């Protein structure tokens, strides 16, 4: 499973990219607003930090303007992926942009039927939102399971990009189900490495090593 980080904070992206564990970045208008920066400038900087796919979302809701915005955004860098909303205009734009050879990420997916439509529109990625379904007492992970079955039934190439991830358990369960990508907030991504028994074990090893009085270097 690939790891994308869900943020427009370039300091966080640099830190994670340096670990070698980062495969790409997703942004959305809310994350760009939170960064307080100019959209195109921040996308350009993110694309200079990582060679992985970087999702940049259109702001328009009608087909013609979405296409114009997408054509502007793809000029920023080769690894820009156009993020489009799961609407009829968004799907139509997805079909056009895919036909033109661009990568697309269809976002705000909350049902298996929506994911089926995105695959038929040729989306590179589909973004089902786990946390927001859990927030309204539905089962976000069940949606990932359903999409996995449907995409495998028909050999769709569209990759499942599990989004709105809130916990380490979400990440583990997405990997078990077989999501292709998980896009994870920076703190949750960094938190995946932590285990109290790792910390305790390391502390004991270091204490015992000190008792030997030895040095490797
Ligand atoms: O970028 C889309 C998605 O990951 C947003 O997550 O936490 O705002 O529901 P969240």
mmCIF file of N, CA, C and O in Angstrom, residues 71-106:
data_model
loop_
_atom_site.group_PDB
_atom_site.id
_atom_site.type_symbol
_atom_site.label_atom_id
_atom_site.label_comp_id
_atom_site.label_asym_id
_atom_site.label_seq_id
_atom_site.Cartn_x
_atom_site.Cartn_y
_atom_site.Cartn_z
ATOM 1 N N UNK A 71 -6.314 22.531 -16.884
ATOM 2 C CA UNK A 71 -5.250 22.781 -17.875
ATOM 3 C C UNK A 71 -4.217 23.763 -17.317
ATOM 4 O O UNK A 71 -3.047 23.709 -17.676
ATOM 5 N N UNK A 72 -4.655 24.640 -16.424
ATOM 6 C CA UNK A 72 -3.741 25.573 -15.752
ATOM 7 C C UNK A 72 -2.901 24.811 -14.714
ATOM 8 O O UNK A 72 -1.688 24.985 -14.634
ATOM 9 N N UNK A 73 -3.571 23.951 -13.953
ATOM 10 C CA UNK A 73 -2.878 23.239 -12.868
ATOM 11 C C UNK A 73 -1.838 22.248 -13.394
ATOM 12 O O UNK A 73 -0.771 22.101 -12.801
ATOM 13 N N UNK A 74 -2.132 21.570 -14.506
ATOM 14 C CA UNK A 74 -1.161 20.572 -15.012
ATOM 15 C C UNK A 74 0.110 21.232 -15.542
ATOM 16 O O UNK A 74 1.135 20.563 -15.688
ATOM 17 N N UNK A 75 0.049 22.559 -15.785
ATOM 18 C CA UNK A 75 1.259 23.265 -16.242
ATOM 19 C C UNK A 75 2.276 23.387 -15.101
ATOM 20 O O UNK A 75 3.453 23.632 -15.350
ATOM 21 N N UNK A 76 1.816 23.253 -13.852
ATOM 22 C CA UNK A 76 2.704 23.503 -12.700
ATOM 23 C C UNK A 76 3.847 22.492 -12.649
ATOM 24 O O UNK A 76 4.996 22.847 -12.449
ATOM 25 N N UNK A 77 3.519 21.207 -12.827
ATOM 26 C CA UNK A 77 4.559 20.165 -12.774
ATOM 27 C C UNK A 77 4.004 18.869 -13.357
ATOM 28 O O UNK A 77 2.788 18.688 -13.448
ATOM 29 N N UNK A 78 4.920 17.966 -13.722
ATOM 30 C CA UNK A 78 4.511 16.693 -14.342
ATOM 31 C C UNK A 78 3.764 15.767 -13.386
ATOM 32 O O UNK A 78 3.047 14.870 -13.834
ATOM 33 N N UNK A 79 3.988 15.957 -12.064
ATOM 34 C CA UNK A 79 3.367 15.035 -11.104
ATOM 35 C C UNK A 79 2.067 15.578 -10.493
ATOM 36 O O UNK A 79 1.588 15.048 -9.488
ATOM 37 N N UNK A 80 1.494 16.617 -11.128
ATOM 38 C CA UNK A 80 0.199 17.115 -10.643
ATOM 39 C C UNK A 80 -0.914 16.165 -11.085
ATOM 40 O O UNK A 80 -0.983 15.766 -12.249
ATOM 41 N N UNK A 81 -1.756 15.787 -10.143
ATOM 42 C CA UNK A 81 -2.939 14.961 -10.399
ATOM 43 C C UNK A 81 -4.151 15.868 -10.193
ATOM 44 O O UNK A 81 -4.241 16.542 -9.156
ATOM 45 N N UNK A 82 -5.069 15.881 -11.148
ATOM 46 C CA UNK A 82 -6.225 16.770 -11.031
ATOM 47 C C UNK A 82 -7.314 16.107 -10.192
ATOM 48 O O UNK A 82 -7.814 15.031 -10.518
ATOM 49 N N UNK A 83 -7.661 16.793 -9.103
ATOM 50 C CA UNK A 83 -8.679 16.283 -8.190
ATOM 51 C C UNK A 83 -10.019 16.924 -8.557
ATOM 52 O O UNK A 83 -10.117 18.160 -8.666
ATOM 53 N N UNK A 84 -11.005 16.070 -8.743
ATOM 54 C CA UNK A 84 -12.320 16.515 -9.230
ATOM 55 C C UNK A 84 -13.415 15.994 -8.313
ATOM 56 O O UNK A 84 -13.331 14.858 -7.827
ATOM 57 N N UNK A 85 -14.477 16.781 -8.120
ATOM 58 C CA UNK A 85 -15.561 16.307 -7.247
ATOM 59 C C UNK A 85 -16.420 15.242 -7.912
ATOM 60 O O UNK A 85 -16.531 15.211 -9.143
ATOM 61 N N UNK A 86 -17.016 14.389 -7.094
ATOM 62 C CA UNK A 86 -17.840 13.305 -7.627
ATOM 63 C C UNK A 86 -19.245 13.809 -7.967
ATOM 64 O O UNK A 86 -20.214 13.599 -7.224
ATOM 65 N N UNK A 87 -19.295 14.534 -9.093
ATOM 66 C CA UNK A 87 -20.551 15.044 -9.646
ATOM 67 C C UNK A 87 -20.557 14.638 -11.117
ATOM 68 O O UNK A 87 -19.525 14.183 -11.636
ATOM 69 N N UNK A 88 -21.682 14.840 -11.789
ATOM 70 C CA UNK A 88 -21.716 14.484 -13.221
ATOM 71 C C UNK A 88 -20.703 15.312 -14.010
ATOM 72 O O UNK A 88 -19.995 14.783 -14.857
ATOM 73 N N UNK A 89 -20.614 16.622 -13.692
ATOM 74 C CA UNK A 89 -19.623 17.453 -14.382
ATOM 75 C C UNK A 89 -18.202 16.999 -14.050
ATOM 76 O O UNK A 89 -17.326 16.989 -14.922
ATOM 77 N N UNK A 90 -17.979 16.619 -12.791
ATOM 78 C CA UNK A 90 -16.656 16.144 -12.379
ATOM 79 C C UNK A 90 -16.271 14.864 -13.123
ATOM 80 O O UNK A 90 -15.128 14.700 -13.564
ATOM 81 N N UNK A 91 -17.240 13.963 -13.286
ATOM 82 C CA UNK A 91 -16.968 12.697 -13.990
ATOM 83 C C UNK A 91 -16.712 12.946 -15.474
ATOM 84 O O UNK A 91 -15.838 12.322 -16.083
ATOM 85 N N UNK A 92 -17.481 13.889 -16.032
ATOM 86 C CA UNK A 92 -17.297 14.233 -17.443
ATOM 87 C C UNK A 92 -15.888 14.840 -17.648
ATOM 88 O O UNK A 92 -15.173 14.487 -18.595
ATOM 89 N N UNK A 93 -15.490 15.709 -16.717
ATOM 90 C CA UNK A 93 -14.148 16.306 -16.782
ATOM 91 C C UNK A 93 -13.085 15.221 -16.611
ATOM 92 O O UNK A 93 -12.039 15.241 -17.276
ATOM 93 N N UNK A 94 -13.366 14.253 -15.749
ATOM 94 C CA UNK A 94 -12.436 13.145 -15.523
ATOM 95 C C UNK A 94 -12.197 12.379 -16.830
ATOM 96 O O UNK A 94 -11.063 12.084 -17.203
ATOM 97 N N UNK A 95 -13.280 12.092 -17.523
ATOM 98 C CA UNK A 95 -13.196 11.355 -18.795
ATOM 99 C C UNK A 95 -12.339 12.141 -19.804
ATOM 100 O O UNK A 95 -11.447 11.577 -20.454
ATOM 101 N N UNK A 96 -12.587 13.442 -19.906
ATOM 102 C CA UNK A 96 -11.835 14.277 -20.857
ATOM 103 C C UNK A 96 -10.354 14.326 -20.486
ATOM 104 O O UNK A 96 -9.482 14.123 -21.334
ATOM 105 N N UNK A 97 -10.065 14.589 -19.201
ATOM 106 C CA UNK A 97 -8.671 14.755 -18.778
ATOM 107 C C UNK A 97 -7.910 13.441 -18.888
ATOM 108 O O UNK A 97 -6.739 13.413 -19.282
ATOM 109 N N UNK A 98 -8.586 12.319 -18.561
ATOM 110 C CA UNK A 98 -7.951 11.002 -18.714
ATOM 111 C C UNK A 98 -7.629 10.765 -20.191
ATOM 112 O O UNK A 98 -6.536 10.306 -20.533
ATOM 113 N N UNK A 99 -8.578 11.123 -21.058
ATOM 114 C CA UNK A 99 -8.374 10.971 -22.501
ATOM 115 C C UNK A 99 -7.205 11.799 -23.004
ATOM 116 O O UNK A 99 -6.524 11.427 -23.967
ATOM 117 N N UNK A 100 -6.954 12.939 -22.326
ATOM 118 C CA UNK A 100 -5.833 13.800 -22.711
ATOM 119 C C UNK A 100 -4.517 13.338 -22.083
ATOM 120 O O UNK A 100 -3.493 14.022 -22.223
ATOM 121 N N UNK A 101 -4.572 12.236 -21.325
ATOM 122 C CA UNK A 101 -3.337 11.684 -20.749
ATOM 123 C C UNK A 101 -2.985 12.221 -19.379
ATOM 124 O O UNK A 101 -1.873 12.000 -18.892
ATOM 125 N N UNK A 102 -3.918 12.910 -18.712
ATOM 126 C CA UNK A 102 -3.636 13.431 -17.373
ATOM 127 C C UNK A 102 -4.120 12.460 -16.306
ATOM 128 O O UNK A 102 -5.071 11.705 -16.521
ATOM 129 N N UNK A 103 -3.474 12.525 -15.130
ATOM 130 C CA UNK A 103 -3.918 11.709 -13.997
ATOM 131 C C UNK A 103 -5.026 12.448 -13.250
ATOM 132 O O UNK A 103 -4.974 13.692 -13.127
ATOM 133 N N UNK A 104 -5.980 11.693 -12.732
ATOM 134 C CA UNK A 104 -7.127 12.294 -12.046
ATOM 135 C C UNK A 104 -7.399 11.585 -10.720
ATOM 136 O O UNK A 104 -7.112 10.388 -10.570
ATOM 137 N N UNK A 105 -7.969 12.340 -9.794
ATOM 138 C CA UNK A 105 -8.363 11.808 -8.491
ATOM 139 C C UNK A 105 -9.795 12.291 -8.246
ATOM 140 O O UNK A 105 -10.018 13.493 -8.086
ATOM 141 N N UNK A 106 -10.744 11.371 -8.268
ATOM 142 C CA UNK A 106 -12.141 11.762 -8.055
ATOM 143 C C UNK A 106 -12.436 11.667 -6.557
ATOM 144 O O UNK A 106 -12.287 10.609 -5.944
#
